[in-house]
mmCIF file of C-alpha atoms and ligand atoms in Angstrom:
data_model
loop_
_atom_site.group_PDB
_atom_site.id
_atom_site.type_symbol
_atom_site.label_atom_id
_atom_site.label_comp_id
_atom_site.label_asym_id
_atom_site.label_seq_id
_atom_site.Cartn_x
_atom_site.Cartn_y
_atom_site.Cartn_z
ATOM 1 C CA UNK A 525 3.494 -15.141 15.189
ATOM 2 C CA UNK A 526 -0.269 -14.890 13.900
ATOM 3 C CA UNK A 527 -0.941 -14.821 10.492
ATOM 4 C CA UNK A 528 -2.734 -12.128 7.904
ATOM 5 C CA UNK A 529 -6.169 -11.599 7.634
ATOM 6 C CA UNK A 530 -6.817 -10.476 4.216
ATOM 7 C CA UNK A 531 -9.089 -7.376 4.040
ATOM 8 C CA UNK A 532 -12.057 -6.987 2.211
ATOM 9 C CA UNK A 533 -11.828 -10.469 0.067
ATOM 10 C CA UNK A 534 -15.501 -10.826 -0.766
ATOM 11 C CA UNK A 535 -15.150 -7.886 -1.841
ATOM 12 C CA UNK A 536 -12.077 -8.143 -3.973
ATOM 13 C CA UNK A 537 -13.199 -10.850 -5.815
ATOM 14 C CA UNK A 538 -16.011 -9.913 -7.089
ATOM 15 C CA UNK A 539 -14.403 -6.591 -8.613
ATOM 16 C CA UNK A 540 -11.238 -8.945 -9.849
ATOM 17 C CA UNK A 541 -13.707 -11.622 -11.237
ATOM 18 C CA UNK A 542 -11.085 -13.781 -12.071
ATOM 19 C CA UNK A 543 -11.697 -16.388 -14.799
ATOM 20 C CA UNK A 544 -10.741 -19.068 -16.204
ATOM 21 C CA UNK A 545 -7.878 -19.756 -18.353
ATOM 22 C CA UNK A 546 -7.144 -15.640 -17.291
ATOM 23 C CA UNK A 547 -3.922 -14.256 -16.412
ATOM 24 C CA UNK A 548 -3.466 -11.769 -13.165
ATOM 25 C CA UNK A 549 -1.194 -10.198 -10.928
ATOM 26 C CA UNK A 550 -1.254 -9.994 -6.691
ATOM 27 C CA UNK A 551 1.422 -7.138 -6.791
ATOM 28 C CA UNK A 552 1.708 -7.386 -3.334
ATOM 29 C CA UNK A 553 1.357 -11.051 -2.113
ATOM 30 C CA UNK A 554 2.187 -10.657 1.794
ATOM 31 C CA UNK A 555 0.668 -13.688 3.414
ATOM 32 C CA UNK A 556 -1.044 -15.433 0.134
ATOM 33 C CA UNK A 557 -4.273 -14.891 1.412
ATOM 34 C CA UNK A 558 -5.774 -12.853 -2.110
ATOM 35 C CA UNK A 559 -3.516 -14.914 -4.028
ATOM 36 C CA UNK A 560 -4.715 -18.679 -3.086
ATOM 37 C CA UNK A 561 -8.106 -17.045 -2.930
ATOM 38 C CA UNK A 562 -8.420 -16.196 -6.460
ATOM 39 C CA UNK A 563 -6.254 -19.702 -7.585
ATOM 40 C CA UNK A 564 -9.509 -21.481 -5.945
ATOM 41 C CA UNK A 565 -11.841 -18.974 -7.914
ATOM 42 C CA UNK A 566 -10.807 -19.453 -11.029
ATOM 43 C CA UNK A 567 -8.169 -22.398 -13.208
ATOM 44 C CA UNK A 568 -6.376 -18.893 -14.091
ATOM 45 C CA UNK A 569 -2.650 -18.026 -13.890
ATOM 46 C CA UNK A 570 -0.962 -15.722 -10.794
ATOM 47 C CA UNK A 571 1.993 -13.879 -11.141
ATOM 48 C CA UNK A 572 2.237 -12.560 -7.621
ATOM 49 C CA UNK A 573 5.281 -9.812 -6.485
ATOM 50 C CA UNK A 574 6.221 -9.193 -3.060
ATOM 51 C CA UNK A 575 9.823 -6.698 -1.920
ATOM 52 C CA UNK A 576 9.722 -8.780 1.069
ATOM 53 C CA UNK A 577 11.741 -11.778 0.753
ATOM 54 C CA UNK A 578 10.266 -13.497 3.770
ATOM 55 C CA UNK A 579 6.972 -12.852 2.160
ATOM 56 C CA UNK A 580 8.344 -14.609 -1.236
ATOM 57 C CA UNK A 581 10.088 -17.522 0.849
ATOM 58 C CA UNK A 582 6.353 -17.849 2.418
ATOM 59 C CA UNK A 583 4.942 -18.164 -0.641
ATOM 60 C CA UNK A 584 6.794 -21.549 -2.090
ATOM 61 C CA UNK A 585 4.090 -23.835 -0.259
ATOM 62 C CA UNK A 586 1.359 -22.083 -1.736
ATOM 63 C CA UNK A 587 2.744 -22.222 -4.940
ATOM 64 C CA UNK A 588 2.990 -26.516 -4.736
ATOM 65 C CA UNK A 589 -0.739 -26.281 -3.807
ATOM 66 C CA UNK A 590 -1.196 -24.477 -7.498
ATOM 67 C CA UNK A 591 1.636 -26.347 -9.599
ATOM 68 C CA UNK A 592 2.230 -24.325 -12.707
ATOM 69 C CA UNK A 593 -0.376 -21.689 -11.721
ATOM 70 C CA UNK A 594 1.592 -19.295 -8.894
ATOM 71 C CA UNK A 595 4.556 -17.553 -10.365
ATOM 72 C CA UNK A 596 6.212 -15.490 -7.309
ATOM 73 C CA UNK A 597 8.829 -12.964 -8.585
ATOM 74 C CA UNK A 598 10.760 -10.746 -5.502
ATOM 75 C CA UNK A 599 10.585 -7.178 -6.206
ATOM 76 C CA UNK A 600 8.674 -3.683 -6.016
ATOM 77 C CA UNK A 601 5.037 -3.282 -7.948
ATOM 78 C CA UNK A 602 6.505 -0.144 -8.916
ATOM 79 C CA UNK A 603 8.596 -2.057 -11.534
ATOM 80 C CA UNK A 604 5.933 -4.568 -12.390
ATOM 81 C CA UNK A 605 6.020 -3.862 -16.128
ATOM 82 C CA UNK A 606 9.812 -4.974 -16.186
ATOM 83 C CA UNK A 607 9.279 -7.436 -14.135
ATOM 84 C CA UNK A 608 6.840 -9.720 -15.607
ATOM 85 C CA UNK A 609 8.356 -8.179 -19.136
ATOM 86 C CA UNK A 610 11.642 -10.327 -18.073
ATOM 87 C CA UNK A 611 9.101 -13.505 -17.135
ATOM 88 C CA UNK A 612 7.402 -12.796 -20.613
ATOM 89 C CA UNK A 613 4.106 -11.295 -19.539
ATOM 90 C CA UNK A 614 2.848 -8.051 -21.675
ATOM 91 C CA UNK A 615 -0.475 -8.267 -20.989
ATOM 92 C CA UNK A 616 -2.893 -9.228 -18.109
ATOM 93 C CA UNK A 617 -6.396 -9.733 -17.313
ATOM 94 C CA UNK A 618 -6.242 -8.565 -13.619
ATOM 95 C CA UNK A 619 -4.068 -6.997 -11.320
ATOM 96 C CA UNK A 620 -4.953 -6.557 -7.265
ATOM 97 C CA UNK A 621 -2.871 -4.070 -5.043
ATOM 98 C CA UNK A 622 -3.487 -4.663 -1.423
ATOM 99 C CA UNK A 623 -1.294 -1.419 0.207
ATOM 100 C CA UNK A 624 1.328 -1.355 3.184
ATOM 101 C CA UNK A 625 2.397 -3.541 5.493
ATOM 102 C CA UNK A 626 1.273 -7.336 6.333
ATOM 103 C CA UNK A 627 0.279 -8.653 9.801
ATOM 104 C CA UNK A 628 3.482 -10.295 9.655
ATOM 105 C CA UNK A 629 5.473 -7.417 8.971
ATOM 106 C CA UNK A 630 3.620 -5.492 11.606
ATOM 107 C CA UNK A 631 3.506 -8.140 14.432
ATOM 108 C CA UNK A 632 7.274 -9.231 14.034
ATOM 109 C CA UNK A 633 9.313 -6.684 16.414
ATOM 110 C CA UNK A 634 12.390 -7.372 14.741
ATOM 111 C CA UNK A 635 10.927 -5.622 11.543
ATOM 112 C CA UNK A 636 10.712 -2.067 13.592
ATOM 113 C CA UNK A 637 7.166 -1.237 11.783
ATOM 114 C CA UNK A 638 5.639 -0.848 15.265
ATOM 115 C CA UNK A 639 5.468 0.729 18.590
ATOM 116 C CA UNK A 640 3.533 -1.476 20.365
ATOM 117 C CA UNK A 641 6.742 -3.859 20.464
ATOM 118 C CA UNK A 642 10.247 -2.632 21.005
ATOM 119 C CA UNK A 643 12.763 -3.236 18.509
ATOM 120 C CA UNK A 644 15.499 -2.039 15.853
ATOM 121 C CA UNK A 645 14.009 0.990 14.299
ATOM 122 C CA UNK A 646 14.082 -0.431 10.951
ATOM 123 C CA UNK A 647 10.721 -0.496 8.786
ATOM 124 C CA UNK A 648 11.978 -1.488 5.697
ATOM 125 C CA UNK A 649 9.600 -4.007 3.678
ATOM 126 C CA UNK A 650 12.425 -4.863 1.274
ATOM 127 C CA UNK A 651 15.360 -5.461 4.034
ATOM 128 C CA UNK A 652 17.553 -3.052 2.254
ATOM 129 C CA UNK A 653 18.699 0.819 1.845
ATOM 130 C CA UNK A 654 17.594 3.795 4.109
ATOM 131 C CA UNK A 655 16.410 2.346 7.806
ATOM 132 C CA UNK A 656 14.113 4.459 10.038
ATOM 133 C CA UNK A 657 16.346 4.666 12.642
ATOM 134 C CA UNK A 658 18.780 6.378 9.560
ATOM 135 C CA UNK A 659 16.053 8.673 8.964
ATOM 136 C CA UNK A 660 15.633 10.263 12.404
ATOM 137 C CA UNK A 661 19.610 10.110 13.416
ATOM 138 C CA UNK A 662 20.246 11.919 10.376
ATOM 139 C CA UNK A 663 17.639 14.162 8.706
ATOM 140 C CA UNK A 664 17.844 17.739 8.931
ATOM 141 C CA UNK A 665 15.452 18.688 11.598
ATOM 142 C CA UNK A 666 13.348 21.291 9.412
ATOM 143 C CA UNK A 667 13.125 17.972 6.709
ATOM 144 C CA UNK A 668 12.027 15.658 9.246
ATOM 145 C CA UNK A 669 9.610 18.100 10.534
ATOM 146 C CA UNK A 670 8.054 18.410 6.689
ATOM 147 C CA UNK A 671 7.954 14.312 6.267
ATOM 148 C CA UNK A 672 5.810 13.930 9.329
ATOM 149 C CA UNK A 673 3.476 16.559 8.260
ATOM 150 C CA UNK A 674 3.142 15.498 4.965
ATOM 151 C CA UNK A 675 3.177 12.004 5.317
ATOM 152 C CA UNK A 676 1.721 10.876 8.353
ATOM 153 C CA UNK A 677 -0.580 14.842 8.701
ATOM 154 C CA UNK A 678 1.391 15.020 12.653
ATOM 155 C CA UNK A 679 0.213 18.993 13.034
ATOM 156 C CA UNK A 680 2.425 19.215 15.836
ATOM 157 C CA UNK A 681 5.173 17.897 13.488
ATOM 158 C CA UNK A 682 7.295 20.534 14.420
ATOM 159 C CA UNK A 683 7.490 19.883 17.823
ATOM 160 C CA UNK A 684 8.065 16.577 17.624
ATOM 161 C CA UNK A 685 10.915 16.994 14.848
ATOM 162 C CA UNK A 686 12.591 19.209 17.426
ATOM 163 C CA UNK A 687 12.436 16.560 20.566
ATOM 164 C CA UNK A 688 13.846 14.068 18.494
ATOM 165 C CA UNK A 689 16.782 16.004 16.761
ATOM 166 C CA UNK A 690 17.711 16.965 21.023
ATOM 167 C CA UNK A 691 17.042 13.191 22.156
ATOM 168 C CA UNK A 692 19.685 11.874 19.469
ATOM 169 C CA UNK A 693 22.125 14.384 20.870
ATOM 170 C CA UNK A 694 22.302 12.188 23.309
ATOM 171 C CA UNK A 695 22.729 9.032 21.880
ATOM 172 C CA UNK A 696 21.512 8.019 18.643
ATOM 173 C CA UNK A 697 17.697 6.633 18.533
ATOM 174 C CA UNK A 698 17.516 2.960 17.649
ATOM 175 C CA UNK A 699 14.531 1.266 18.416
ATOM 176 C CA UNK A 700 11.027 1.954 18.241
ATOM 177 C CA UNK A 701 10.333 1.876 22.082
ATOM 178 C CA UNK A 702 12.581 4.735 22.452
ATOM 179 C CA UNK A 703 11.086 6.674 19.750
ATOM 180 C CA UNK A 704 7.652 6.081 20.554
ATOM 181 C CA UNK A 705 8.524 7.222 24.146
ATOM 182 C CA UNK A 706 10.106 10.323 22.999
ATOM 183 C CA UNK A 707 7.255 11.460 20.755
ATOM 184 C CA UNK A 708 4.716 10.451 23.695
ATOM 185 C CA UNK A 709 6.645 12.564 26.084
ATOM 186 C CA UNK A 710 5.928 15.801 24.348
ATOM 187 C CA UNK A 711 2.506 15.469 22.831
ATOM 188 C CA UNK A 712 -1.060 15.003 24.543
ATOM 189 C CA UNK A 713 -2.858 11.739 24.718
ATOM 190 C CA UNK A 714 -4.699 11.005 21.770
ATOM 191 C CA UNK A 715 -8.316 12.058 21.305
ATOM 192 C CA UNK A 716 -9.238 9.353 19.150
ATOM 193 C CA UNK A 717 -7.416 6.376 21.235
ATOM 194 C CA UNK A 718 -4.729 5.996 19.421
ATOM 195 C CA UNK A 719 -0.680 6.630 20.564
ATOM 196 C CA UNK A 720 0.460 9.854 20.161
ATOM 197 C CA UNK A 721 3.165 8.070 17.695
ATOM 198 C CA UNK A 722 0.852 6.504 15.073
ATOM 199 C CA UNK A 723 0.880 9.476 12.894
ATOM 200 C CA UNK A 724 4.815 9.626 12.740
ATOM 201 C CA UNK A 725 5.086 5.902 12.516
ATOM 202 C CA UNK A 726 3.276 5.894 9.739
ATOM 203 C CA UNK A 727 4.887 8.852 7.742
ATOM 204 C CA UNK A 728 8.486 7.324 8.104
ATOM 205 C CA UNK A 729 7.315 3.788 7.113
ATOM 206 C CA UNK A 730 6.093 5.451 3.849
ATOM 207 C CA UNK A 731 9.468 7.496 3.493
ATOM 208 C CA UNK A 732 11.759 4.505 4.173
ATOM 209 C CA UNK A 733 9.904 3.086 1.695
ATOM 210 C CA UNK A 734 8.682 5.446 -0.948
ATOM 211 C CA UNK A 735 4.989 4.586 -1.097
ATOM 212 C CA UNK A 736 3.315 6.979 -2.482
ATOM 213 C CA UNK A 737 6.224 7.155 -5.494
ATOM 214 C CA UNK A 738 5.318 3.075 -5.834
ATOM 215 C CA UNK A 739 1.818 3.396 -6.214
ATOM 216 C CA UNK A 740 1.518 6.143 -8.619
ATOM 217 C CA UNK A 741 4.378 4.024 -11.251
ATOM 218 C CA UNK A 742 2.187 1.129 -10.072
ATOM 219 C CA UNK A 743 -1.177 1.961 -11.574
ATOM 220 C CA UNK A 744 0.360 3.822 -14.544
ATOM 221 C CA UNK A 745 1.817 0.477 -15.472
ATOM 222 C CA UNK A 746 -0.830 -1.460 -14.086
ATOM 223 C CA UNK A 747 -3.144 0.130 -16.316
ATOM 224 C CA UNK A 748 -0.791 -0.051 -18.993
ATOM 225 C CA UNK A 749 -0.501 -3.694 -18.945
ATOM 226 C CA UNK A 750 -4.569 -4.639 -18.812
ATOM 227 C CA UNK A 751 -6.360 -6.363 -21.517
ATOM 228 C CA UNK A 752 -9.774 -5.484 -22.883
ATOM 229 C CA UNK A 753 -12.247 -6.169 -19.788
ATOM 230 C CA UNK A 754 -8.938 -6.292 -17.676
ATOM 231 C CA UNK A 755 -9.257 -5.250 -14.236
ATOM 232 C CA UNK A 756 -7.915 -3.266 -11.389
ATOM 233 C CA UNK A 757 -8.649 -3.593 -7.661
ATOM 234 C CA UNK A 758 -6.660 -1.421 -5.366
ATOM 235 C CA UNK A 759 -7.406 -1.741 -1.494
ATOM 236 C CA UNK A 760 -5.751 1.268 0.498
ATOM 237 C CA UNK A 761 -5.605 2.231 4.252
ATOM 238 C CA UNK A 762 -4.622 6.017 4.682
ATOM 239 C CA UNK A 763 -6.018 8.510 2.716
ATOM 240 C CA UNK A 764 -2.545 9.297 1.045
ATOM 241 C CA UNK A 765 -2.608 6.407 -0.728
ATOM 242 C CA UNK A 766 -6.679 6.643 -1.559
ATOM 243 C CA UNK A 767 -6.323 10.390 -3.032
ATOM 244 C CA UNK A 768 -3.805 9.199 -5.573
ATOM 245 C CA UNK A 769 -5.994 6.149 -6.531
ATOM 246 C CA UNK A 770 -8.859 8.173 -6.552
ATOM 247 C CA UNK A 771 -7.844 10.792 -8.541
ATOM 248 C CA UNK A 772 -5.815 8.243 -11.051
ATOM 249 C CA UNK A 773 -8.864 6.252 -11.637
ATOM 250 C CA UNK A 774 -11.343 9.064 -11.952
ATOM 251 C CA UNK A 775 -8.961 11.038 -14.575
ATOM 252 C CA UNK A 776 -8.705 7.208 -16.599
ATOM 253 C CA UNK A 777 -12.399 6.794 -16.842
ATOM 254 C CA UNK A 778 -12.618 10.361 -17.982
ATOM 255 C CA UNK A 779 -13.856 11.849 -14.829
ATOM 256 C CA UNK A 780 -12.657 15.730 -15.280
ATOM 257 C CA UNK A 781 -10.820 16.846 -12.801
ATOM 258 C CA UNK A 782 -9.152 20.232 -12.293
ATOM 259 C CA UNK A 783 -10.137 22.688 -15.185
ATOM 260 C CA UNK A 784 -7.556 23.028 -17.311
ATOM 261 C CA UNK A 785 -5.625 26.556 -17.272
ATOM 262 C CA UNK A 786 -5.589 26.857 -20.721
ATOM 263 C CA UNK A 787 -9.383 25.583 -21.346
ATOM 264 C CA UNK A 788 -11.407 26.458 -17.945
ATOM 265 C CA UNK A 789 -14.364 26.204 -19.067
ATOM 266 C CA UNK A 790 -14.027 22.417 -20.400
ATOM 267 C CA UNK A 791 -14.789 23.605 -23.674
ATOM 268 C CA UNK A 792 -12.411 21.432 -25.639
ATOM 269 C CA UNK A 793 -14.150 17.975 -26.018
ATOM 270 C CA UNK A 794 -11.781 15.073 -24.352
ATOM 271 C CA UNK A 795 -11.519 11.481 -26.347
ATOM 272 C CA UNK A 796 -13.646 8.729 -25.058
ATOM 273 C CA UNK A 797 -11.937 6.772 -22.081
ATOM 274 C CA UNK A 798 -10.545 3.457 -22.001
ATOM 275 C CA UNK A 799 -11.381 2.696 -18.719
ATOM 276 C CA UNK A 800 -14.731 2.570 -16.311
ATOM 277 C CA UNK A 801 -15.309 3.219 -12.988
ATOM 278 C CA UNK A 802 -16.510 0.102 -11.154
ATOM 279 C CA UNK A 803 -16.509 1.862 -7.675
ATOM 280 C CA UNK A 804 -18.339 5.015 -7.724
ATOM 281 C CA UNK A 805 -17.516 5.654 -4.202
ATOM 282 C CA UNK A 806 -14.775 3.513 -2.755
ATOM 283 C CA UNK A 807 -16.083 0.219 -1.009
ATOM 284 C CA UNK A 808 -15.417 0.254 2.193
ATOM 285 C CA UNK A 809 -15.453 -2.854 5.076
ATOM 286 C CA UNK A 810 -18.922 -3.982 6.990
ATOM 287 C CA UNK A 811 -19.034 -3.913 10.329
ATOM 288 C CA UNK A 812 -18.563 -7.753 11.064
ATOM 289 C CA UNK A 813 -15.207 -7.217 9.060
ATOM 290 C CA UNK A 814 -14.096 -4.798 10.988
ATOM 291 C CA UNK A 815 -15.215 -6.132 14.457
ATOM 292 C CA UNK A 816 -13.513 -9.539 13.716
ATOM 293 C CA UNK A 817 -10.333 -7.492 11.918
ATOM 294 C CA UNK A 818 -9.787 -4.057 13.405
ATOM 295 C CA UNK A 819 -6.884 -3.512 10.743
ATOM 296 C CA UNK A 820 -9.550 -3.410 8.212
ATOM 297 C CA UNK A 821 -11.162 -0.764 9.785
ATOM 298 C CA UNK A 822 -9.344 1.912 7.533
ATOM 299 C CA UNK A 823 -9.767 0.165 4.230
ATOM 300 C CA UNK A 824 -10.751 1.827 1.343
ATOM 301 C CA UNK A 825 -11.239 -0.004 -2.141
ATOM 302 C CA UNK A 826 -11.534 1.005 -5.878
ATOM 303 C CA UNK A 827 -11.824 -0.709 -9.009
ATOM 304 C CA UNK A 828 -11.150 0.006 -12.641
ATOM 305 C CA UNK A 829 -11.755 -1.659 -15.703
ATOM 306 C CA UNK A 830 -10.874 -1.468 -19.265
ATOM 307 C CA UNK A 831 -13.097 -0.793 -22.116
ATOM 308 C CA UNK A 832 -13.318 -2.783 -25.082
ATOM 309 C CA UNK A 833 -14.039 -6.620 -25.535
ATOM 310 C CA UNK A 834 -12.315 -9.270 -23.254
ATOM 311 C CA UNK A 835 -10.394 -11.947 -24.319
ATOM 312 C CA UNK A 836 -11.898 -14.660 -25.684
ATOM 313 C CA UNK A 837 -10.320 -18.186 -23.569
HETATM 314 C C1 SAM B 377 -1.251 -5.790 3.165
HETATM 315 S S1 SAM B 377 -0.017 -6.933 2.706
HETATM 316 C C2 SAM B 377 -0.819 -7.949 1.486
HETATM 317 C C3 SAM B 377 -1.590 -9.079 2.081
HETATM 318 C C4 SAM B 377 -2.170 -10.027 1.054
HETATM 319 N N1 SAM B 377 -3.172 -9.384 0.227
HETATM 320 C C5 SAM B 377 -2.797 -11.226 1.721
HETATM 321 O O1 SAM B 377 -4.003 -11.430 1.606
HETATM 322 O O2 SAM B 377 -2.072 -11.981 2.396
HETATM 323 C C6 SAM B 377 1.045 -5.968 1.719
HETATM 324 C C7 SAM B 377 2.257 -6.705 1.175
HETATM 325 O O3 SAM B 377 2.720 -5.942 0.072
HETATM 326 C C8 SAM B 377 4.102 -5.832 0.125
HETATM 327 N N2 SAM B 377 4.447 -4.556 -0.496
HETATM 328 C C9 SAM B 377 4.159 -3.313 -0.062
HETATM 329 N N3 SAM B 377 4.634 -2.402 -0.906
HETATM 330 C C10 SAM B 377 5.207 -3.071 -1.926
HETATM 331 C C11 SAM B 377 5.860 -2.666 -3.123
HETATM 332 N N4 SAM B 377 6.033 -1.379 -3.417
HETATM 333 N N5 SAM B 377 6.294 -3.634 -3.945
HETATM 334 C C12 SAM B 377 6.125 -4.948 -3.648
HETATM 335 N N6 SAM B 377 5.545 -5.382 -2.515
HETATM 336 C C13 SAM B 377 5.080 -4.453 -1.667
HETATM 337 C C14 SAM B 377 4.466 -5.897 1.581
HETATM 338 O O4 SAM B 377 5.792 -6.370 1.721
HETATM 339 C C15 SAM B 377 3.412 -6.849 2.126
HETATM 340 O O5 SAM B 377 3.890 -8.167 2.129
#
C-alpha cells in the first residue's frame, strides 16, 4: 500500500512557523508527514491526535525518531481541549488541521472509503459506531435522499436515494462495488470525469463520521487553546468544510458577516478582535503540486493567528 503525500507543506509551514522551544498540535496526524515535518523545523513539542488507530499505531516509529518531542494521543480533534487537558496541555502555540481521509485510508479496500476498489461498505475513520453500509440498509429513503444533497450537493439525490432503498429490497448493500454500481446505473456519466458516485461517496463518509460537527467544535477549541502569536492552519478539500472555516475565521478576526437583525446597519461598534487573518483568500496548491499529487488538487488552506505578544522561550 503507497503511502501519503502531504498536501500543501511548504505552504503549511510557513503559516504554522513553528519555533523553537514552542508547543503545537497535528490534530489529525494520518501518515506523519506534517508532523515529522515541523519536528525537523523547529526543537518544539507535538502533540499529534488521530481517531484512526492504525494511524496512531503508525505513528510509534516516528515518535522514536523525536524522543520526548511526539506525544500521539487516539481520539477525535473535536475533543482536543479534553484531550490534551487530561495530558496537561492548556495552552498551545500552533495547531494544524489537515481534513478527511489519508491515502491510506483511501487506498486500503478493506476501509470501504472508495469505489475504485470493492470492499465492506464501511468508511469509518475511527473503526467504530454507524458503518456506511448501516446507513444505506437502514435510513429512511426521504433522509438518505437529504444527506446526499446536503452533504455531498448529488442534485439528482433523489433519484439515487430511491434506487438504492429498491436495490436493498433485494438483499442488503454491503460493499462499495455494489453501491457504486447501483448509483452508476441510474445516473449519466459524469461531465467533469469523475464517477457518477463521488458525490454520494463523499456525503456518507462525512455522515458516518460527523465532519462538519468535528470541525466546527474543532476550531472553537482550537482557537480557544492558542497563545498570544499562536497559530492556526486548516487545509480543507470540499467546500463544506472551507465555508465553515471561512466564515469561522473571518467572524474571529472581526470580518462582519451577516448584518445583524437587530443592528442592520452595523451601527453598534464591535470590540477589537483577537485574531488576524493570515490568508486573505485561501491558499490554494501550484500546479507542480497538483500534477505530481492529483489529491491536492481540491485543497484549500487558511490561517489564523492570535493577537497580542508571543511567548517569550
Ligand atoms: C488527510 S489525513 C492527514 C495527513 C497528514 N497531514 C500527513 O501529512 O500525513 C487526515 C487524517 O485525519 C484523521 N482524522 C480525520 N478526522 C478526524 C477527527 N475528527 N479526529 C481525529 N482525526 C481525524 C484521519 O483519520 C486521517 O488519518
Amino acid at each position: 500500500m503507497s503511502g501519503h503525500i502531504p498536501v500543501m507543506l511548504d505552504e503549511v509551514l510557513t503559516a504554522l512557523a513553528p519555533r523553537d522551544g514552542g508547543v503545537y498540535l497535528d490534530g489529525t496526524f494520518g501518515g506523519g508527514g506534517y508532523a515529522g515535518a515541523i519536528l525537523e523545523r523547529a526543537n518544539c513539542t507535538l502533540w499529534a491526535i488521530d481517531r484512526d488507530p492504525e494511524a496512531i499505531a503508525r505513528g510509534a516509529s516516528l515518535a522514536g525518531r523525536f524522543p520526548g518531542r511526539l506525544h500521539l494521543l487516539h481520539g477525535e480533534f473535536g475533543d482536543m481541549a479534553g484531550l490534551l487537558a487530561q495530558a496537561g496541555v492548556s495552552q498551545l502555540d500552533g495547531v494544524v488541521l489537515d481534513l478527511g481521509v489519508s491515502s491510506f485510508q483511501l487506498d486500503d479496500p478493506g476501509r470501504g472509503f472508495s469505489f475504485r476498489h470493492d470492499g465492506p461498505l464501511d468508511m469509518r475513520m475511527g473503526k467504530h459506531g454507524t458503518s456506511a453500509a448501516d446507513l444505506v440498509n437502514t435510513l429512511p429513503e426521504r433522509e438518505l435522499a437529504d444527506v446526499l444533497y446536503e452533504l455531498g450537493e448529488e442534485r439528482a439525490s433523489r433519484r439515487v436515494a430511491h434506487a438504492i432503498v429498491a436495490a436493498r429490497q433485494e438483499a442488503p448493500i454491503e460493499t462499495t462495488g455494489r453501491l457504486a454500481e447501483i448509483i452508476r446505473s441510474v445516473l449519466p456519466p459524469d461531465r467533469s470525469g469523475n464517477h457518477p458516485a463521488t458525490r454520494s461517496f463523499q456525503a456518507l463518509r462525512i455522515k458516518v463520521n460527523d465532519e462538519l460537527r468535528q470541525v466546527e467544535d474543532a476550531l472553537a477549541q482550537a482557537a480557544g487553546l492558542l497563545a498570544p502569536g499562536g497559530r492556526l492552519v486548516v487545509v480543507s478539500f470540499h467546500s463544506l468544510e472551507d465555508r465553515i472555516v471561512k466564515r469561522f475565521m473571518g467572524e474571529a478576526a472581526g470580518r462582519a458577516g451577516a448584518p445583524s437583525r437587530h443592528d442592520p446597519a452595523g451601527l453598534v461598534a464591535r470590540d477589537a478582535p483577537d485574531f488576524r487573518l493570515l490568508t486573505g483568500r485561501a491558499l490554494r496548491p501550484g500546479e507542480v503540486e497538483t500534477t505530481e499529487n492529483p489529491r491536492s488538487r481540491s485543497a484549500r488552506l487558511r490561517a489564523l493567528e492570535r493577537l497580542g505578544k508571543g511567548r517569550d522561550t
